[in-house]
Amino acid sequence: MDTISPSQIQSYLTCPRKYAFRYVERLPSPFKAAALAFGSAVHSALEVFHGKLADGEHPTPDVIAAIFRTDWHAELAGDLRFKEDETPESLGEQGENLVRLYVSQNQDLSVRAVEWPFEVPLGDMETGEVFDVTLRGIF
């Protein structure tokens, strides 16, 4: 059975040709948007934070900011495209400040799970026909 992700659906709805380049023809992207790399580094740092909270630990804002910084530097090794008002340094500083603020304001969160996977079979709601495609994602 084939699977389709929410990002694949969004890609198709935004630009079917872009979807085809990426998911059907599997052409490599000529660059990565700096915003995507930034989001990945923030997500990685906050995932560690929530994982530690789930384990009963309370990492400091500086510890999580250091994780962001490490991931951000790894992202910078790729071919990133920045907007006119962005630089590696400005996004790095913004990311560190962002995760520090988040961690400082969320030390008392009760975390049960960091990510929760789901699967939903897709089908025709009128006929009840179930397609050979499953939507998989993570909350």
PDB file of C-alpha atoms in Angstrom:
ATOM      1  CA  MET A   1       0.000   0.000   0.000  1.00  0.00           C
ATOM      2  CA  ASP A   2       1.276   3.461  -0.887  1.00  0.00           C
ATOM      3  CA  THR A   3       1.523   6.181   1.738  1.00  0.00           C
ATOM      4  CA  ILE A   4       1.188   9.924   1.510  1.00  0.00           C
ATOM      5  CA  SER A   5       2.252  12.497   4.086  1.00  0.00           C
ATOM      6  CA  PRO A   6       0.561  15.762   5.024  1.00  0.00           C
ATOM      7  CA  SER A   7       3.526  17.638   3.533  1.00  0.00           C
ATOM      8  CA  GLN A   8       3.061  15.759   0.247  1.00  0.00           C
ATOM      9  CA  ILE A   9      -0.614  16.744   0.177  1.00  0.00           C
ATOM     10  CA  GLN A  10       0.281  20.382   0.923  1.00  0.00           C
ATOM     11  CA  SER A  11       2.950  20.310  -1.781  1.00  0.00           C
ATOM     12  CA  TYR A  12       0.472  18.978  -4.333  1.00  0.00           C
ATOM     13  CA  LEU A  13      -2.205  21.520  -3.394  1.00  0.00           C
ATOM     14  CA  THR A  14       0.324  24.361  -3.586  1.00  0.00           C
ATOM     15  CA  CYS A  15       1.961  23.332  -6.860  1.00  0.00           C
ATOM     16  CA  PRO A  16       1.261  19.988  -8.574  1.00  0.00           C
ATOM     17  CA  ARG A  17       4.374  20.350 -10.758  1.00  0.00           C
ATOM     18  CA  LYS A  18       6.591  20.898  -7.704  1.00  0.00           C
ATOM     19  CA  TYR A  19       5.006  17.784  -6.192  1.00  0.00           C
ATOM     20  CA  ALA A  20       5.862  15.825  -9.345  1.00  0.00           C
ATOM     21  CA  PHE A  21       9.466  17.048  -9.362  1.00  0.00           C
ATOM     22  CA  ARG A  22       9.972  16.077  -5.732  1.00  0.00           C
ATOM     23  CA  TYR A  23       7.890  12.954  -5.156  1.00  0.00           C
ATOM     24  CA  VAL A  24       7.343  11.383  -8.583  1.00  0.00           C
ATOM     25  CA  GLU A  25      10.527  12.236 -10.488  1.00  0.00           C
ATOM     26  CA  ARG A  26      12.557  12.496  -7.230  1.00  0.00           C
ATOM     27  CA  LEU A  27      14.693  15.362  -8.522  1.00  0.00           C
ATOM     28  CA  PRO A  28      17.065  16.821  -5.925  1.00  0.00           C
ATOM     29  CA  SER A  29      16.269  20.340  -4.800  1.00  0.00           C
ATOM     30  CA  PRO A  30      18.893  22.849  -5.963  1.00  0.00           C
ATOM     31  CA  PHE A  31      18.837  24.539  -2.534  1.00  0.00           C
ATOM     32  CA  LYS A  32      17.118  24.529   0.845  1.00  0.00           C
ATOM     33  CA  ALA A  33      15.278  27.558   2.171  1.00  0.00           C
ATOM     34  CA  ALA A  34      16.974  28.955   5.269  1.00  0.00           C
ATOM     35  CA  ALA A  35      13.560  29.064   6.975  1.00  0.00           C
ATOM     36  CA  LEU A  36      13.221  25.294   6.569  1.00  0.00           C
ATOM     37  CA  ALA A  37      16.691  24.699   8.014  1.00  0.00           C
ATOM     38  CA  PHE A  38      15.901  27.130  10.854  1.00  0.00           C
ATOM     39  CA  GLY A  39      12.673  25.281  11.636  1.00  0.00           C
ATOM     40  CA  SER A  40      14.476  21.947  11.646  1.00  0.00           C
ATOM     41  CA  ALA A  41      17.062  23.220  14.139  1.00  0.00           C
ATOM     42  CA  VAL A  42      14.388  24.718  16.421  1.00  0.00           C
ATOM     43  CA  HIS A  43      12.314  21.536  16.219  1.00  0.00           C
ATOM     44  CA  SER A  44      15.319  19.399  17.080  1.00  0.00           C
ATOM     45  CA  ALA A  45      16.189  21.481  20.140  1.00  0.00           C
ATOM     46  CA  LEU A  46      12.607  21.545  21.419  1.00  0.00           C
ATOM     47  CA  GLU A  47      12.248  17.820  20.817  1.00  0.00           C
ATOM     48  CA  VAL A  48      15.209  17.254  23.144  1.00  0.00           C
ATOM     49  CA  PHE A  49      13.658  19.629  25.690  1.00  0.00           C
ATOM     50  CA  HIS A  50      10.321  17.810  25.687  1.00  0.00           C
ATOM     51  CA  GLY A  51      12.026  14.421  25.781  1.00  0.00           C
ATOM     52  CA  LYS A  52      14.003  15.468  28.845  1.00  0.00           C
ATOM     53  CA  LEU A  53      10.833  16.771  30.539  1.00  0.00           C
ATOM     54  CA  ALA A  54       9.131  13.438  29.823  1.00  0.00           C
ATOM     55  CA  ASP A  55      12.107  11.755  31.554  1.00  0.00           C
ATOM     56  CA  GLY A  56      11.686  13.994  34.614  1.00  0.00           C
ATOM     57  CA  GLU A  57      14.651  16.250  33.824  1.00  0.00           C
ATOM     58  CA  HIS A  58      14.547  20.046  33.542  1.00  0.00           C
ATOM     59  CA  PRO A  59      17.279  21.270  31.167  1.00  0.00           C
ATOM     60  CA  THR A  60      18.219  24.926  31.362  1.00  0.00           C
ATOM     61  CA  PRO A  61      17.498  27.379  28.566  1.00  0.00           C
ATOM     62  CA  ASP A  62      21.255  27.572  27.852  1.00  0.00           C
ATOM     63  CA  VAL A  63      21.514  23.797  27.384  1.00  0.00           C
ATOM     64  CA  ILE A  64      18.675  23.771  24.845  1.00  0.00           C
ATOM     65  CA  ALA A  65      20.050  26.892  23.125  1.00  0.00           C
ATOM     66  CA  ALA A  66      23.371  25.046  22.714  1.00  0.00           C
ATOM     67  CA  ILE A  67      21.532  22.155  21.058  1.00  0.00           C
ATOM     68  CA  PHE A  68      19.867  24.613  18.675  1.00  0.00           C
ATOM     69  CA  ARG A  69      23.249  26.222  17.930  1.00  0.00           C
ATOM     70  CA  THR A  70      24.834  22.852  17.125  1.00  0.00           C
ATOM     71  CA  ASP A  71      21.976  21.847  14.828  1.00  0.00           C
ATOM     72  CA  TRP A  72      21.946  25.280  13.187  1.00  0.00           C
ATOM     73  CA  HIS A  73      25.656  25.025  12.386  1.00  0.00           C
ATOM     74  CA  ALA A  74      25.048  21.578  10.884  1.00  0.00           C
ATOM     75  CA  GLU A  75      22.240  23.022   8.745  1.00  0.00           C
ATOM     76  CA  LEU A  76      24.558  25.777   7.535  1.00  0.00           C
ATOM     77  CA  ALA A  77      26.785  23.142   5.917  1.00  0.00           C
ATOM     78  CA  GLY A  78      24.125  22.714   3.216  1.00  0.00           C
ATOM     79  CA  ASP A  79      23.273  24.998   0.323  1.00  0.00           C
ATOM     80  CA  LEU A  80      20.832  27.401   1.993  1.00  0.00           C
ATOM     81  CA  ARG A  81      18.997  30.296   0.388  1.00  0.00           C
ATOM     82  CA  PHE A  82      18.394  33.272   2.678  1.00  0.00           C
ATOM     83  CA  LYS A  83      15.892  36.086   2.261  1.00  0.00           C
ATOM     84  CA  GLU A  84      17.325  39.588   1.795  1.00  0.00           C
ATOM     85  CA  ASP A  85      16.878  40.487   5.464  1.00  0.00           C
ATOM     86  CA  GLU A  86      18.304  37.196   6.797  1.00  0.00           C
ATOM     87  CA  THR A  87      21.843  36.129   7.595  1.00  0.00           C
ATOM     88  CA  PRO A  88      23.157  32.955   9.203  1.00  0.00           C
ATOM     89  CA  GLU A  89      24.103  35.014  12.242  1.00  0.00           C
ATOM     90  CA  SER A  90      20.738  36.784  12.602  1.00  0.00           C
ATOM     91  CA  LEU A  91      18.777  33.543  12.323  1.00  0.00           C
ATOM     92  CA  GLY A  92      21.179  31.843  14.733  1.00  0.00           C
ATOM     93  CA  GLU A  93      20.672  34.559  17.324  1.00  0.00           C
ATOM     94  CA  GLN A  94      16.913  34.551  16.765  1.00  0.00           C
ATOM     95  CA  GLY A  95      16.764  30.772  17.186  1.00  0.00           C
ATOM     96  CA  GLU A  96      18.793  30.789  20.385  1.00  0.00           C
ATOM     97  CA  ASN A  97      16.574  33.520  21.849  1.00  0.00           C
ATOM     98  CA  LEU A  98      13.445  31.681  20.756  1.00  0.00           C
ATOM     99  CA  VAL A  99      14.348  28.357  22.368  1.00  0.00           C
ATOM    100  CA  ARG A 100      15.668  30.068  25.522  1.00  0.00           C
ATOM    101  CA  LEU A 101      12.366  31.903  25.940  1.00  0.00           C
ATOM    102  CA  TYR A 102      10.310  28.778  25.252  1.00  0.00           C
ATOM    103  CA  VAL A 103      12.292  26.671  27.713  1.00  0.00           C
ATOM    104  CA  SER A 104      12.229  29.337  30.433  1.00  0.00           C
ATOM    105  CA  GLN A 105       8.435  29.634  30.147  1.00  0.00           C
ATOM    106  CA  ASN A 106       7.665  25.921  29.909  1.00  0.00           C
ATOM    107  CA  GLN A 107       9.717  24.232  32.634  1.00  0.00           C
ATOM    108  CA  ASP A 108       6.543  23.022  34.379  1.00  0.00           C
ATOM    109  CA  LEU A 109       4.943  21.299  31.385  1.00  0.00           C
ATOM    110  CA  SER A 110       3.623  17.798  31.930  1.00  0.00           C
ATOM    111  CA  VAL A 111       4.814  15.811  28.916  1.00  0.00           C
ATOM    112  CA  ARG A 112       3.397  12.363  28.122  1.00  0.00           C
ATOM    113  CA  ALA A 113       4.784  11.978  24.620  1.00  0.00           C
ATOM    114  CA  VAL A 114       6.947  14.129  22.394  1.00  0.00           C
ATOM    115  CA  GLU A 115       5.504  12.880  19.097  1.00  0.00           C
ATOM    116  CA  TRP A 116       2.563  10.612  18.411  1.00  0.00           C
ATOM    117  CA  PRO A 117       2.323   8.828  15.040  1.00  0.00           C
ATOM    118  CA  PHE A 118      -0.998   8.240  13.296  1.00  0.00           C
ATOM    119  CA  GLU A 119      -2.329   6.418  10.219  1.00  0.00           C
ATOM    120  CA  VAL A 120      -5.627   7.040   8.446  1.00  0.00           C
ATOM    121  CA  PRO A 121      -6.850   5.047   5.456  1.00  0.00           C
ATOM    122  CA  LEU A 122      -8.118   7.313   2.695  1.00  0.00           C
ATOM    123  CA  GLY A 123     -11.342   6.666   0.864  1.00  0.00           C
ATOM    124  CA  ASP A 124     -14.424   8.007  -0.820  1.00  0.00           C
ATOM    125  CA  MET A 125     -16.843   9.256   1.823  1.00  0.00           C
ATOM    126  CA  GLU A 126     -19.858   8.859  -0.504  1.00  0.00           C
ATOM    127  CA  THR A 127     -19.236   5.312  -1.723  1.00  0.00           C
ATOM    128  CA  GLY A 128     -17.240   3.970   1.206  1.00  0.00           C
ATOM    129  CA  GLU A 129     -14.494   2.756  -1.173  1.00  0.00           C
ATOM    130  CA  VAL A 130     -11.133   2.556   0.607  1.00  0.00           C
ATOM    131  CA  PHE A 131      -8.194   3.607  -1.555  1.00  0.00           C
ATOM    132  CA  ASP A 132      -4.793   1.924  -1.650  1.00  0.00           C
ATOM    133  CA  VAL A 133      -3.285   4.972   0.055  1.00  0.00           C
ATOM    134  CA  THR A 134      -2.766   5.579   3.771  1.00  0.00           C
ATOM    135  CA  LEU A 135      -2.188   8.998   5.265  1.00  0.00           C
ATOM    136  CA  ARG A 136       0.626   8.809   7.825  1.00  0.00           C
ATOM    137  CA  GLY A 137       1.783  11.630  10.018  1.00  0.00           C
ATOM    138  CA  ILE A 138       3.001  12.655  13.434  1.00  0.00           C
ATOM    139  CA  PHE A 139       1.322  14.936  15.943  1.00  0.00           C
TER     140      PHE A 139
END
